[in-house]
C-alpha positions as protocol buffer text, in pm:
chain_id: "A"
residue {
  index: 1
  type: MET
  ca { x: 3198 y: 4841 z: -539 }
}
residue {
  index: 2
  type: GLN
  ca { x: 3620 y: 4803 z: -484 }
}
residue {
  index: 3
  type: ILE
  ca { x: 3775 y: 4524 z: -253 }
}
residue {
  index: 4
  type: MET
  ca { x: 4118 y: 4610 z: -161 }
}
residue {
  index: 5
  type: ILE
  ca { x: 4326 y: 4289 z: -32 }
}
residue {
  index: 6
  type: THR
  ca { x: 4666 y: 4312 z: 110 }
}
residue {
  index: 7
  type: HIS
  ca { x: 4959 y: 4102 z: 372 }
}
residue {
  index: 8
  type: GLY
  ca { x: 5197 y: 4138 z: 482 }
}
residue {
  index: 9
  type: SER
  ca { x: 5367 y: 3869 z: 299 }
}
residue {
  index: 10
  type: MET
  ca { x: 5214 y: 4027 z: -12 }
}
residue {
  index: 11
  type: ALA
  ca { x: 5453 y: 4405 z: -260 }
}
residue {
  index: 12
  type: ARG
  ca { x: 5166 y: 4507 z: -404 }
}
residue {
  index: 13
  type: THR
  ca { x: 4781 y: 4574 z: -231 }
}
residue {
  index: 14
  type: ARG
  ca { x: 4527 y: 4394 z: -455 }
}
residue {
  index: 15
  type: VAL
  ca { x: 4180 y: 4558 z: -530 }
}
residue {
  index: 16
  type: LEU
  ca { x: 3907 y: 4368 z: -690 }
}
residue {
  index: 17
  type: HIS
  ca { x: 3614 y: 4516 z: -907 }
}
residue {
  index: 18
  type: PHE
  ca { x: 3291 y: 4434 z: -859 }
}
residue {
  index: 19
  type: ASN
  ca { x: 2970 y: 4586 z: -1006 }
}
residue {
  index: 20
  type: ARG
  ca { x: 2575 y: 4614 z: -951 }
}
residue {
  index: 21
  type: LEU
  ca { x: 2518 y: 4305 z: -1049 }
}
residue {
  index: 22
  type: GLN
  ca { x: 2790 y: 4034 z: -984 }
}
residue {
  index: 23
  type: LEU
  ca { x: 2693 y: 4176 z: -669 }
}
residue {
  index: 24
  type: ILE
  ca { x: 2359 y: 4076 z: -708 }
}
residue {
  index: 25
  type: ALA
  ca { x: 2486 y: 3709 z: -873 }
}
residue {
  index: 26
  type: LEU
  ca { x: 2684 y: 3683 z: -595 }
}
residue {
  index: 27
  type: ALA
  ca { x: 2446 y: 3770 z: -318 }
}
residue {
  index: 28
  type: LEU
  ca { x: 2177 y: 3526 z: -470 }
}
residue {
  index: 29
  type: GLY
  ca { x: 2409 y: 3251 z: -455 }
}
residue {
  index: 30
  type: LEU
  ca { x: 2489 y: 3271 z: -198 }
}
residue {
  index: 31
  type: VAL
  ca { x: 2126 y: 3272 z: -35 }
}
residue {
  index: 32
  type: ILE
  ca { x: 2059 y: 2968 z: -306 }
}
residue {
  index: 33
  type: GLY
  ca { x: 2328 y: 2787 z: -155 }
}
residue {
  index: 34
  type: LEU
  ca { x: 2242 y: 2834 z: 156 }
}
residue {
  index: 35
  type: LEU
  ca { x: 1920 y: 2726 z: 178 }
}
residue {
  index: 36
  type: ALA
  ca { x: 1985 y: 2458 z: -6 }
}
residue {
  index: 37
  type: LEU
  ca { x: 2252 y: 2321 z: 298 }
}
residue {
  index: 38
  type: SER
  ca { x: 2035 y: 2372 z: 523 }
}
residue {
  index: 39
  type: GLY
  ca { x: 1771 y: 2138 z: 354 }
}
residue {
  index: 40
  type: THR
  ca { x: 2006 y: 1892 z: 378 }
}
residue {
  index: 41
  type: ILE
  ca { x: 2140 y: 1896 z: 615 }
}
residue {
  index: 42
  type: TYR
  ca { x: 1778 y: 1913 z: 854 }
}
residue {
  index: 43
  type: HIS
  ca { x: 1618 y: 1627 z: 603 }
}
residue {
  index: 44
  type: VAL
  ca { x: 1959 y: 1419 z: 660 }
}
residue {
  index: 45
  type: ILE
  ca { x: 1934 y: 1483 z: 1046 }
}
residue {
  index: 46
  type: PHE
  ca { x: 1560 y: 1478 z: 1063 }
}
residue {
  index: 47
  type: LEU
  ca { x: 1521 y: 1145 z: 888 }
}
residue {
  index: 48
  type: LYS
  ca { x: 1836 y: 954 z: 1059 }
}
residue {
  index: 49
  type: ALA
  ca { x: 1635 y: 1109 z: 1445 }
}
residue {
  index: 50
  type: ALA
  ca { x: 1308 y: 966 z: 1297 }
}
residue {
  index: 51
  type: ARG
  ca { x: 1552 y: 621 z: 1174 }
}
residue {
  index: 52
  type: GLU
  ca { x: 1675 y: 601 z: 1506 }
}
residue {
  index: 53
  type: GLY
  ca { x: 1327 y: 759 z: 1688 }
}
residue {
  index: 54
  type: TRP
  ca { x: 1483 y: 999 z: 1875 }
}
residue {
  index: 55
  type: PRO
  ca { x: 1242 y: 1058 z: 2145 }
}
residue {
  index: 56
  type: VAL
  ca { x: 1167 y: 1459 z: 2056 }
}
residue {
  index: 57
  type: VAL
  ca { x: 1164 y: 1384 z: 1706 }
}
residue {
  index: 58
  type: SER
  ca { x: 962 y: 1085 z: 1684 }
}
residue {
  index: 59
  type: GLN
  ca { x: 685 y: 1163 z: 1819 }
}
residue {
  index: 60
  type: ILE
  ca { x: 642 y: 1458 z: 1550 }
}
residue {
  index: 61
  type: VAL
  ca { x: 658 y: 1246 z: 1335 }
}
residue {
  index: 62
  type: ARG
  ca { x: 416 y: 1017 z: 1461 }
}
residue {
  index: 63
  type: LEU
  ca { x: 175 y: 1298 z: 1492 }
}
residue {
  index: 64
  type: VAL
  ca { x: 244 y: 1405 z: 1094 }
}
residue {
  index: 65
  type: VAL
  ca { x: 193 y: 1044 z: 958 }
}
residue {
  index: 66
  type: ARG
  ca { x: -66 y: 1019 z: 1163 }
}
residue {
  index: 67
  type: ASP
  ca { x: -258 y: 1339 z: 1027 }
}
residue {
  index: 68
  type: GLU
  ca { x: -164 y: 1219 z: 752 }
}
residue {
  index: 69
  type: PHE
  ca { x: -354 y: 882 z: 762 }
}
residue {
  index: 70
  type: ALA
  ca { x: -602 y: 1147 z: 841 }
}
residue {
  index: 71
  type: GLN
  ca { x: -638 y: 1370 z: 566 }
}
residue {
  index: 72
  type: ARG
  ca { x: -597 y: 1046 z: 369 }
}
residue {
  index: 73
  type: ASP
  ca { x: -916 y: 845 z: 547 }
}
residue {
  index: 74
  type: ARG
  ca { x: -1147 y: 1152 z: 548 }
}
residue {
  index: 75
  type: PHE
  ca { x: -1044 y: 1189 z: 154 }
}
residue {
  index: 76
  type: MET
  ca { x: -1133 y: 873 z: 76 }
}
residue {
  index: 77
  type: ARG
  ca { x: -1462 y: 889 z: 260 }
}
residue {
  index: 78
  type: GLU
  ca { x: -1551 y: 1219 z: 65 }
}
residue {
  index: 79
  type: ASN
  ca { x: -1469 y: 1009 z: -269 }
}
residue {
  index: 80
  type: LEU
  ca { x: -1655 y: 715 z: -186 }
}
residue {
  index: 81
  type: ASP
  ca { x: -1952 y: 931 z: 3 }
}
residue {
  index: 82
  type: ALA
  ca { x: -2003 y: 1108 z: -349 }
}
residue {
  index: 83
  type: MET
  ca { x: -1986 y: 797 z: -559 }
}
residue {
  index: 84
  type: ALA
  ca { x: -2231 y: 696 z: -379 }
}
residue {
  index: 85
  type: GLN
  ca { x: -2473 y: 924 z: -398 }
}
residue {
  index: 86
  type: LYS
  ca { x: -2407 y: 973 z: -851 }
}
residue {
  index: 87
  type: VAL
  ca { x: -2447 y: 593 z: -798 }
}
residue {
  index: 88
  type: GLY
  ca { x: -2819 y: 677 z: -581 }
}
residue {
  index: 89
  type: GLU
  ca { x: -2900 y: 888 z: -870 }
}
residue {
  index: 90
  type: MET
  ca { x: -2853 y: 635 z: -1144 }
}
residue {
  index: 91
  type: GLN
  ca { x: -3047 y: 410 z: -958 }
}
residue {
  index: 92
  type: ALA
  ca { x: -3334 y: 687 z: -868 }
}
residue {
  index: 93
  type: LYS
  ca { x: -3291 y: 752 z: -1333 }
}
residue {
  index: 94
  type: LEU
  ca { x: -3283 y: 406 z: -1420 }
}
residue {
  index: 95
  type: ILE
  ca { x: -3590 y: 330 z: -1179 }
}
residue {
  index: 96
  type: LYS
  ca { x: -3795 y: 638 z: -1343 }
}
residue {
  index: 97
  type: LEU
  ca { x: -3653 y: 508 z: -1702 }
}
residue {
  index: 98
  type: GLU
  ca { x: -3812 y: 175 z: -1651 }
}
residue {
  index: 99
  type: ALA
  ca { x: -4083 y: 276 z: -1560 }
}
residue {
  index: 100
  type: ILE
  ca { x: -4138 y: 512 z: -1838 }
}
residue {
  index: 101
  type: GLY
  ca { x: -4065 y: 196 z: -2059 }
}
residue {
  index: 102
  type: GLU
  ca { x: -4329 y: 2 z: -1941 }
}
residue {
  index: 103
  type: ARG
  ca { x: -4602 y: 284 z: -2009 }
}
residue {
  index: 104
  type: VAL
  ca { x: -4458 y: 373 z: -2364 }
}
residue {
  index: 105
  type: SER
  ca { x: -4465 y: 38 z: -2450 }
}
residue {
  index: 106
  type: GLY
  ca { x: -4876 y: -24 z: -2315 }
}
residue {
  index: 107
  type: LEU
  ca { x: -4936 y: 248 z: -2545 }
}
residue {
  index: 108
  type: ALA
  ca { x: -4756 y: 95 z: -2823 }
}
residue {
  index: 109
  type: GLY
  ca { x: -4957 y: -206 z: -2727 }
}
residue {
  index: 110
  type: VAL
  ca { x: -4623 y: -405 z: -2706 }
}
residue {
  index: 111
  type: LYS
  ca { x: -4569 y: -699 z: -2433 }
}
residue {
  index: 112
  type: PRO
  ca { x: -4304 y: -592 z: -2180 }
}
residue {
  index: 113
  type: GLU
  ca { x: -4169 y: -963 z: -2221 }
}
residue {
  index: 114
  type: GLU
  ca { x: -4140 y: -879 z: -2601 }
}
residue {
  index: 115
  type: LEU
  ca { x: -3997 y: -585 z: -2500 }
}
residue {
  index: 116
  type: LYS
  ca { x: -3691 y: -797 z: -2267 }
}
residue {
  index: 117
  type: GLN
  ca { x: -3639 y: -1007 z: -2527 }
}
residue {
  index: 118
  type: ILE
  ca { x: -3532 y: -719 z: -2874 }
}
residue {
  index: 119
  type: ALA
  ca { x: -3334 y: -565 z: -2604 }
}
residue {
  index: 120
  type: PRO
  ca { x: -3018 y: -768 z: -2513 }
}
residue {
  index: 121
  type: SER
  ca { x: -3037 y: -837 z: -2884 }
}
residue {
  index: 122
  type: VAL
  ca { x: -2983 y: -490 z: -2949 }
}
residue {
  index: 123
  type: HIS
  ca { x: -2807 y: -365 z: -2686 }
}
residue {
  index: 124
  type: ARG
  ca { x: -2455 y: -588 z: -2805 }
}
residue {
  index: 125
  type: GLY
  ca { x: -2175 y: -338 z: -2771 }
}
residue {
  index: 126
  type: GLY
  ca { x: -1888 y: -319 z: -3010 }
}
residue {
  index: 127
  type: GLN
  ca { x: -2159 y: -508 z: -3257 }
}
residue {
  index: 128
  type: GLY
  ca { x: -2155 y: -295 z: -3632 }
}
residue {
  index: 129
  type: GLY
  ca { x: -2245 y: -415 z: -3985 }
}
residue {
  index: 130
  type: ARG
  ca { x: -2601 y: -642 z: -4141 }
}
residue {
  index: 131
  type: SER
  ca { x: -2708 y: -776 z: -3874 }
}
residue {
  index: 132
  type: SER
  ca { x: -2695 y: -508 z: -3660 }
}
residue {
  index: 133
  type: LEU
  ca { x: -2920 y: -313 z: -3903 }
}
residue {
  index: 134
  type: ARG
  ca { x: -3194 y: -541 z: -3937 }
}
residue {
  index: 135
  type: ALA
  ca { x: -3246 y: -575 z: -3572 }
}
residue {
  index: 136
  type: ASN
  ca { x: -3268 y: -213 z: -3499 }
}
residue {
  index: 137
  type: ARG
  ca { x: -3492 y: -182 z: -3815 }
}
residue {
  index: 138
  type: ARG
  ca { x: -3700 y: -450 z: -3620 }
}
residue {
  index: 139
  type: TRP
  ca { x: -3609 y: -223 z: -3346 }
}
residue {
  index: 140
  type: SER
  ca { x: -3754 y: 69 z: -3437 }
}
residue {
  index: 141
  type: SER
  ca { x: -4093 y: -58 z: -3670 }
}
């Protein structure tokens, strides 16, 4: 593509040559620049309108903020419900395990009181070594 520039005060005509790649890059740069400029202007005007309380914009801001709070509340409620359901399932499994433990201790001839006294000493977290091995041997025998 050629662009010819002529002016009355210039003695010669200037000619600019552009190939296809240069035109595409120029068009893409122009589009990106316009998008950035319009986004910046919109953002600045919208923020100014929201701060100063312009009538139409402040109503839109209230609707957007109210919708965001509603979505956050809904998300929190859904997560809380899911966690409550998981806790309920874990409690049911724990009750079932306790019942099975009582049955097994009855079949093994171990009193449930003895089992409750041994269990806390065995299940201390983060311990190892000989004392832990002795407690495990007492539990398994």
